[in-house]
mmCIF file of C-alpha atoms and ligand atoms in Angstrom:
data_model
loop_
_atom_site.group_PDB
_atom_site.id
_atom_site.type_symbol
_atom_site.label_atom_id
_atom_site.label_comp_id
_atom_site.label_asym_id
_atom_site.label_seq_id
_atom_site.Cartn_x
_atom_site.Cartn_y
_atom_site.Cartn_z
ATOM 1 C CA MET A 19 -5.713 -21.906 9.571
ATOM 2 C CA ASN A 20 -9.088 -20.507 11.395
ATOM 3 C CA ALA A 21 -7.198 -17.000 12.994
ATOM 4 C CA PRO A 22 -9.795 -15.681 16.556
ATOM 5 C CA PRO A 23 -10.291 -12.106 16.860
ATOM 6 C CA ASP A 24 -7.799 -11.744 19.699
ATOM 7 C CA LEU A 25 -5.259 -12.489 17.350
ATOM 8 C CA CYS A 26 -5.869 -10.369 14.816
ATOM 9 C CA ALA A 27 -6.364 -7.733 17.528
ATOM 10 C CA GLU A 28 -3.627 -8.459 18.594
ATOM 11 C CA LEU A 29 -1.584 -8.842 15.009
ATOM 12 C CA ALA A 30 -2.299 -5.434 14.532
ATOM 13 C CA GLU A 31 -1.109 -3.270 17.158
ATOM 14 C CA LEU A 32 2.060 -5.156 16.606
ATOM 15 C CA ALA A 33 1.708 -4.777 13.142
ATOM 16 C CA LEU A 34 1.298 -1.008 14.745
ATOM 17 C CA ASP A 35 3.720 -1.189 16.574
ATOM 18 C CA ALA A 36 6.495 -2.615 13.746
ATOM 19 C CA ALA A 37 6.078 0.093 11.246
ATOM 20 C CA ARG A 38 6.038 3.303 13.705
ATOM 21 C CA LEU A 39 9.698 1.708 14.880
ATOM 22 C CA GLY A 40 10.420 1.154 11.159
ATOM 23 C CA ALA A 41 9.243 4.912 9.851
ATOM 24 C CA ALA A 42 10.951 6.420 12.596
ATOM 25 C CA ARG A 43 14.256 5.416 11.897
ATOM 26 C CA ALA A 44 13.764 6.066 7.924
ATOM 27 C CA ALA A 45 13.209 9.590 8.938
ATOM 28 C CA GLU A 46 15.748 9.789 10.841
ATOM 29 C CA LEU A 47 18.185 8.269 8.185
ATOM 30 C CA ARG A 48 16.294 11.535 5.818
ATOM 31 C CA ALA A 49 17.810 13.561 7.913
ATOM 32 C CA GLY A 50 21.336 12.669 6.684
ATOM 33 C CA PRO A 51 23.200 10.669 3.980
ATOM 34 C CA LEU A 52 21.455 8.533 1.845
ATOM 35 C CA ASP A 53 23.012 6.066 -0.098
ATOM 36 C CA VAL A 54 21.095 5.699 -3.483
ATOM 37 C CA THR A 55 21.243 2.893 -5.888
ATOM 38 C CA THR A 56 18.438 1.430 -8.740
ATOM 39 C CA LYS A 57 16.876 -2.021 -8.680
ATOM 40 C CA SER A 58 15.882 -3.159 -11.968
ATOM 41 C CA THR A 59 15.476 0.688 -14.117
ATOM 42 C CA ALA A 60 17.589 3.829 -13.653
ATOM 43 C CA THR A 61 14.564 6.084 -11.638
ATOM 44 C CA ASP A 62 13.680 2.500 -9.919
ATOM 45 C CA LEU A 63 15.685 3.392 -6.202
ATOM 46 C CA VAL A 64 16.877 1.663 -3.052
ATOM 47 C CA THR A 65 18.304 3.703 -0.040
ATOM 48 C CA ASN A 66 20.891 2.214 2.722
ATOM 49 C CA ALA A 67 17.636 3.306 4.507
ATOM 50 C CA ASP A 68 15.331 0.776 2.785
ATOM 51 C CA ARG A 69 17.786 -2.081 3.367
ATOM 52 C CA GLU A 70 18.347 -1.021 7.927
ATOM 53 C CA VAL A 71 14.329 -0.171 8.208
ATOM 54 C CA GLU A 72 13.521 -4.020 6.781
ATOM 55 C CA ARG A 73 16.895 -4.994 8.986
ATOM 56 C CA LEU A 74 15.787 -3.500 11.806
ATOM 57 C CA VAL A 75 11.481 -3.751 11.241
ATOM 58 C CA VAL A 76 12.449 -8.733 11.156
ATOM 59 C CA GLY A 77 14.493 -8.159 14.130
ATOM 60 C CA HIS A 78 11.584 -6.564 16.118
ATOM 61 C CA LEU A 79 8.540 -9.231 14.277
ATOM 62 C CA ARG A 80 10.355 -12.367 14.581
ATOM 63 C CA ALA A 81 11.577 -10.734 18.784
ATOM 64 C CA ARG A 82 7.808 -11.278 18.925
ATOM 65 C CA ARG A 83 7.392 -14.345 16.428
ATOM 66 C CA PRO A 84 10.554 -16.119 15.901
ATOM 67 C CA GLY A 85 8.524 -18.525 14.247
ATOM 68 C CA ASP A 86 6.488 -16.438 11.731
ATOM 69 C CA GLY A 87 7.779 -16.610 7.987
ATOM 70 C CA VAL A 88 8.612 -13.269 6.585
ATOM 71 C CA ILE A 89 7.940 -12.063 2.877
ATOM 72 C CA GLY A 90 10.577 -7.757 2.771
ATOM 73 C CA GLU A 91 11.231 -5.569 -0.472
ATOM 74 C CA GLU A 92 14.365 -5.878 -0.191
ATOM 75 C CA GLY A 93 15.377 -9.516 0.911
ATOM 76 C CA SER A 94 14.536 -10.148 4.518
ATOM 77 C CA THR A 95 12.691 -13.588 2.370
ATOM 78 C CA THR A 96 12.795 -16.856 5.077
ATOM 79 C CA SER A 97 9.178 -18.827 5.368
ATOM 80 C CA PRO A 98 7.110 -18.106 2.604
ATOM 81 C CA ASP A 99 5.334 -20.518 3.290
ATOM 82 C CA ALA A 100 4.302 -20.655 7.135
ATOM 83 C CA GLU A 101 0.802 -20.260 8.316
ATOM 84 C CA VAL A 102 1.309 -16.680 9.697
ATOM 85 C CA VAL A 103 3.828 -14.825 7.039
ATOM 86 C CA TRP A 104 4.136 -11.019 7.620
ATOM 87 C CA VAL A 105 4.955 -8.838 4.491
ATOM 88 C CA ILE A 106 6.778 -5.882 4.507
ATOM 89 C CA ASP A 107 7.161 -3.188 2.694
ATOM 90 C CA PRO A 108 10.423 -1.153 4.700
ATOM 91 C CA ILE A 109 9.928 2.667 2.325
ATOM 92 C CA ASP A 110 7.113 2.540 0.455
ATOM 93 C CA GLY A 111 7.432 5.565 -2.293
ATOM 94 C CA THR A 112 11.273 5.642 -2.344
ATOM 95 C CA THR A 113 11.405 8.211 -4.550
ATOM 96 C CA ASN A 114 9.687 10.572 -2.580
ATOM 97 C CA TYR A 115 12.163 9.253 0.574
ATOM 98 C CA VAL A 116 15.082 10.014 -1.832
ATOM 99 C CA TYR A 117 13.083 13.690 -2.443
ATOM 100 C CA ASP A 118 12.375 14.530 0.971
ATOM 101 C CA PHE A 119 8.924 14.234 -0.983
ATOM 102 C CA PRO A 120 5.861 13.766 1.645
ATOM 103 C CA GLY A 121 3.580 10.495 1.061
ATOM 104 C CA TRP A 122 5.794 7.905 1.871
ATOM 105 C CA ALA A 123 5.833 4.984 3.788
ATOM 106 C CA THR A 124 6.638 1.393 6.416
ATOM 107 C CA SER A 125 3.922 -0.374 5.962
ATOM 108 C CA VAL A 126 3.648 -3.681 7.197
ATOM 109 C CA ALA A 127 1.007 -6.259 7.132
ATOM 110 C CA VAL A 128 0.015 -10.374 7.990
ATOM 111 C CA ARG A 129 -1.340 -13.347 6.318
ATOM 112 C CA THR A 130 -2.223 -16.605 6.699
ATOM 113 C CA ALA A 131 -0.405 -19.060 4.227
ATOM 114 C CA THR A 132 -3.239 -19.184 2.082
ATOM 115 C CA GLY A 133 -3.639 -15.330 1.878
ATOM 116 C CA THR A 134 -6.267 -14.082 3.960
ATOM 117 C CA LEU A 135 -5.383 -10.766 5.449
ATOM 118 C CA LEU A 136 -5.348 -10.912 9.032
ATOM 119 C CA ALA A 137 -3.752 -7.386 9.249
ATOM 120 C CA GLY A 138 -1.799 -4.436 8.491
ATOM 121 C CA ALA A 139 -0.321 -0.495 9.236
ATOM 122 C CA VAL A 140 0.441 2.047 7.384
ATOM 123 C CA VAL A 141 2.797 4.145 9.185
ATOM 124 C CA ASP A 142 3.821 7.799 6.359
ATOM 125 C CA PRO A 143 5.105 9.921 8.977
ATOM 126 C CA LEU A 144 5.529 13.136 7.309
ATOM 127 C CA HIS A 145 1.349 13.361 7.022
ATOM 128 C CA GLY A 146 1.583 12.290 10.832
ATOM 129 C CA ASP A 147 -1.375 9.398 9.120
ATOM 130 C CA GLU A 148 -0.362 6.170 11.059
ATOM 131 C CA TYR A 149 -3.565 3.382 9.309
ATOM 132 C CA VAL A 150 -3.888 -0.234 11.227
ATOM 133 C CA ALA A 151 -6.683 -2.282 10.241
ATOM 134 C CA ALA A 152 -7.465 -5.677 12.299
ATOM 135 C CA ARG A 153 -9.750 -8.463 9.865
ATOM 136 C CA GLY A 154 -13.139 -7.487 10.535
ATOM 137 C CA GLN A 155 -12.373 -5.362 13.051
ATOM 138 C CA GLY A 156 -12.504 -1.839 11.267
ATOM 139 C CA ALA A 157 -10.017 0.096 10.168
ATOM 140 C CA ARG A 158 -8.147 3.521 12.075
ATOM 141 C CA ARG A 159 -6.119 6.451 10.661
ATOM 142 C CA ASN A 160 -4.461 7.920 13.760
ATOM 143 C CA GLY A 161 -7.251 5.925 16.318
ATOM 144 C CA ARG A 162 -10.547 6.437 14.458
ATOM 145 C CA ARG A 163 -12.313 4.253 13.666
ATOM 146 C CA LEU A 164 -12.525 4.640 8.977
ATOM 147 C CA ALA A 165 -15.818 4.312 7.471
ATOM 148 C CA LEU A 166 -15.866 4.815 3.489
ATOM 149 C CA PRO A 167 -18.340 8.367 2.569
ATOM 150 C CA GLN A 168 -20.843 8.200 -0.210
ATOM 151 C CA PRO A 169 -19.226 8.372 -3.213
ATOM 152 C CA PRO A 170 -19.216 10.888 -6.299
ATOM 153 C CA PRO A 171 -21.180 10.028 -8.784
ATOM 154 C CA LEU A 172 -18.189 9.066 -11.316
ATOM 155 C CA GLU A 173 -17.883 12.325 -13.077
ATOM 156 C CA ARG A 174 -16.787 13.706 -9.568
ATOM 157 C CA ALA A 175 -14.355 11.156 -8.248
ATOM 158 C CA LEU A 176 -10.640 11.999 -7.019
ATOM 159 C CA VAL A 177 -8.492 8.535 -8.371
ATOM 160 C CA ALA A 178 -5.695 8.444 -7.922
ATOM 161 C CA THR A 179 -2.409 6.287 -9.584
ATOM 162 C CA GLY A 180 1.030 5.577 -10.464
ATOM 163 C CA PHE A 181 3.597 3.930 -12.532
ATOM 164 C CA GLY A 182 5.963 1.718 -13.171
ATOM 165 C CA TYR A 183 9.067 1.931 -13.395
ATOM 166 C CA ASP A 184 9.444 -0.220 -17.321
ATOM 167 C CA SER A 185 9.788 2.871 -19.492
ATOM 168 C CA ASP A 186 7.161 0.838 -22.227
ATOM 169 C CA ARG A 187 4.355 -0.167 -18.510
ATOM 170 C CA ARG A 188 4.985 3.900 -18.336
ATOM 171 C CA ALA A 189 3.792 3.961 -22.108
ATOM 172 C CA GLN A 190 0.764 1.334 -21.035
ATOM 173 C CA GLN A 191 -0.742 3.826 -17.884
ATOM 174 C CA VAL A 192 -0.407 6.703 -19.341
ATOM 175 C CA ALA A 193 -2.989 5.704 -22.575
ATOM 176 C CA VAL A 194 -4.959 4.543 -19.644
ATOM 177 C CA LEU A 195 -4.828 7.597 -18.083
ATOM 178 C CA GLY A 196 -5.659 9.930 -20.786
ATOM 179 C CA GLY A 197 -8.838 7.128 -21.461
ATOM 180 C CA ILE A 198 -10.361 8.658 -18.548
ATOM 181 C CA ILE A 199 -9.065 12.009 -17.536
ATOM 182 C CA ARG A 200 -11.776 14.149 -19.088
ATOM 183 C CA GLU A 201 -14.176 11.642 -17.635
ATOM 184 C CA VAL A 202 -13.289 11.516 -13.903
ATOM 185 C CA ARG A 203 -13.281 14.963 -11.169
ATOM 186 C CA ASP A 204 -9.139 14.969 -11.522
ATOM 187 C CA ILE A 205 -5.880 12.019 -10.836
ATOM 188 C CA ARG A 206 -3.578 12.068 -7.943
ATOM 189 C CA ARG A 207 -0.495 10.896 -8.970
ATOM 190 C CA MET A 208 1.671 10.138 -4.796
ATOM 191 C CA GLY A 209 3.611 7.231 -5.466
ATOM 192 C CA ALA A 210 2.840 4.493 -2.854
ATOM 193 C CA ALA A 211 0.642 2.040 -3.235
ATOM 194 C CA SER A 212 -0.038 1.873 0.768
ATOM 195 C CA VAL A 213 -0.742 5.543 0.524
ATOM 196 C CA ASP A 214 -3.061 5.124 -2.248
ATOM 197 C CA LEU A 215 -4.771 2.619 -0.900
ATOM 198 C CA CYS A 216 -5.537 4.139 2.954
ATOM 199 C CA SER A 217 -6.443 6.782 1.438
ATOM 200 C CA VAL A 218 -8.870 5.489 -0.118
ATOM 201 C CA ALA A 219 -9.305 3.857 3.042
ATOM 202 C CA ALA A 220 -9.865 7.798 4.902
ATOM 203 C CA GLY A 221 -12.523 9.235 1.370
ATOM 204 C CA ARG A 222 -9.274 12.038 0.901
ATOM 205 C CA VAL A 223 -9.630 10.309 -3.215
ATOM 206 C CA ASP A 224 -12.309 8.192 -4.271
ATOM 207 C CA GLY A 225 -10.767 5.964 -5.817
ATOM 208 C CA TYR A 226 -7.589 3.628 -6.654
ATOM 209 C CA TYR A 227 -6.228 1.686 -9.704
ATOM 210 C CA GLU A 228 -2.579 0.118 -10.419
ATOM 211 C CA LEU A 229 -1.105 -2.096 -12.311
ATOM 212 C CA GLY A 230 1.653 -4.542 -12.103
ATOM 213 C CA LEU A 231 2.319 -4.028 -7.724
ATOM 214 C CA ALA A 232 3.894 -6.877 -5.778
ATOM 215 C CA GLU A 233 2.966 -8.025 -2.900
ATOM 216 C CA TRP A 234 4.229 -5.730 0.188
ATOM 217 C CA ASP A 235 2.674 -2.964 -2.215
ATOM 218 C CA LEU A 236 -0.727 -4.275 -1.656
ATOM 219 C CA ALA A 237 -0.991 -5.731 1.931
ATOM 220 C CA ALA A 238 -1.030 -3.862 4.337
ATOM 221 C CA GLY A 239 -2.936 -1.011 2.882
ATOM 222 C CA THR A 240 -5.523 -3.940 0.919
ATOM 223 C CA LEU A 241 -6.696 -5.003 4.021
ATOM 224 C CA ILE A 242 -6.641 -1.713 5.813
ATOM 225 C CA ALA A 243 -9.154 0.199 2.733
ATOM 226 C CA ILE A 244 -11.244 -3.369 2.518
ATOM 227 C CA GLU A 245 -11.723 -2.470 6.412
ATOM 228 C CA SER A 246 -13.055 0.412 5.999
ATOM 229 C CA GLY A 247 -15.593 -0.276 3.978
ATOM 230 C CA ALA A 248 -13.792 -0.776 0.318
ATOM 231 C CA ARG A 249 -14.067 -2.717 -2.312
ATOM 232 C CA VAL A 250 -10.116 -3.465 -3.210
ATOM 233 C CA GLU A 251 -10.641 -6.495 -6.837
ATOM 234 C CA GLU A 252 -8.646 -7.322 -9.455
ATOM 235 C CA ILE A 253 -10.487 -6.001 -12.244
ATOM 236 C CA ASP A 254 -10.536 -8.470 -13.264
ATOM 237 C CA GLY A 255 -12.113 -9.605 -9.681
ATOM 238 C CA GLY A 256 -10.691 -11.663 -7.168
ATOM 239 C CA PRO A 257 -8.394 -10.377 -3.925
ATOM 240 C CA PRO A 258 -5.588 -8.214 -4.750
ATOM 241 C CA ARG A 259 -2.597 -9.745 -6.816
ATOM 242 C CA PRO A 260 1.171 -9.297 -7.655
ATOM 243 C CA SER A 261 1.450 -7.918 -10.561
ATOM 244 C CA GLY A 262 -2.417 -7.497 -10.938
ATOM 245 C CA ARG A 263 -4.678 -5.362 -12.048
ATOM 246 C CA VAL A 264 -6.076 -3.795 -8.407
ATOM 247 C CA VAL A 265 -9.192 -0.896 -9.168
ATOM 248 C CA ALA A 266 -10.225 0.659 -5.761
ATOM 249 C CA ALA A 267 -13.544 1.805 -3.738
ATOM 250 C CA HIS A 268 -17.188 2.464 -2.639
ATOM 251 C CA PRO A 269 -18.406 0.164 -3.625
ATOM 252 C CA GLU A 270 -21.173 1.680 -5.108
ATOM 253 C CA LEU A 271 -18.582 4.077 -7.474
ATOM 254 C CA TRP A 272 -16.711 0.666 -7.785
ATOM 255 C CA PRO A 273 -18.638 -0.541 -10.605
ATOM 256 C CA GLN A 274 -18.645 2.264 -13.129
ATOM 257 C CA LEU A 275 -14.762 2.691 -12.034
ATOM 258 C CA ALA A 276 -13.973 -1.046 -12.936
ATOM 259 C CA GLU A 277 -16.143 -0.074 -16.345
ATOM 260 C CA LEU A 278 -13.701 3.422 -17.230
ATOM 261 C CA LEU A 279 -10.854 1.399 -16.981
ATOM 262 C CA ARG A 280 -11.529 -1.302 -18.826
ATOM 263 C CA SER A 281 -13.029 0.801 -21.899
ATOM 264 C CA ALA A 282 -10.100 2.507 -21.327
ATOM 265 C CA GLY A 283 -7.567 -0.067 -21.585
ATOM 266 C CA PHE A 284 -6.665 -0.705 -18.236
HETATM 267 C C1 LIG B 1 5.896 2.062 -5.401
HETATM 268 C C2 LIG B 1 3.848 1.832 -5.079
HETATM 269 C C3 LIG B 1 3.641 3.042 -6.611
HETATM 270 C C4 LIG B 1 4.089 2.896 -7.735
HETATM 271 C C5 LIG B 1 5.976 4.071 -7.486
HETATM 272 C C6 LIG B 1 6.279 2.227 -7.073
HETATM 273 P P1 LIG B 1 8.527 1.621 -4.461
HETATM 274 O O1 LIG B 1 7.122 1.358 -4.571
HETATM 275 O O2 LIG B 1 4.292 2.064 -3.983
HETATM 276 O O3 LIG B 1 2.050 3.290 -6.929
HETATM 277 O O4 LIG B 1 3.249 4.047 -8.227
HETATM 278 O O5 LIG B 1 5.544 3.409 -8.962
HETATM 279 O O6 LIG B 1 6.508 1.044 -7.194
HETATM 280 O O7 LIG B 1 9.518 1.630 -5.445
HETATM 281 O O8 LIG B 1 8.647 2.820 -4.058
HETATM 282 O O9 LIG B 1 8.548 0.890 -3.253
#
């Protein structure tokens, strides 16, 4: 599918609108009692708010683009092979959300059937951050254009990462962390991949890596980071993929960070 710039700009506006709507409803629901249950493990939380926000965002998008497909973390997937597909994480960072800990976000992206990201938005209301990008048109945070600063040397890089819910996977991830923590400035674990990727875009961290993310964790933040000037790829090359090994950093820092991660077993 050929997506002209004006279509990507229009989709970006709709993505931001939908993410704002979802984040605002999530914040409202957080003020009241939550029905919290678990998914893949006892620490993989999901709440009534995740489900309600996803329904709200999907309804908003469908009303405006009824022919598009949807892939949602909480099960709203319809027409996943459509020419245009929306990828939604209603509340990325659900553990942060349940604990009322800043750093959860509503993430809304849109891509072609073949995986080309066209637009994306991430709204992190507790930090007051609204990120948006349209393909080829840059990325913005709260309306201001983002441009990656020159990176520090690797040993002065602030690097974000995250951990899965499975204890065996966490053991693997801690081993990688142990292999890099003495070689960089410091580590940050924010708890939401979309916020981590947007933090790279905003220069709030110099790099990010994580293993085993879902498409809805990755989609919007990946485009926002790329459009800010970052390199966001699988450690072995190519676009980030579900259950892969994503690395994001300034293009000049990316190879060094990737090499360090490989040496640590990532
Ligand atoms: C989260 C990811 C994060 C990861 C967390 C969790 P969720 O997604 O965005 O990067 O480290 O463990 O998987 O489950 O909150 O939507």
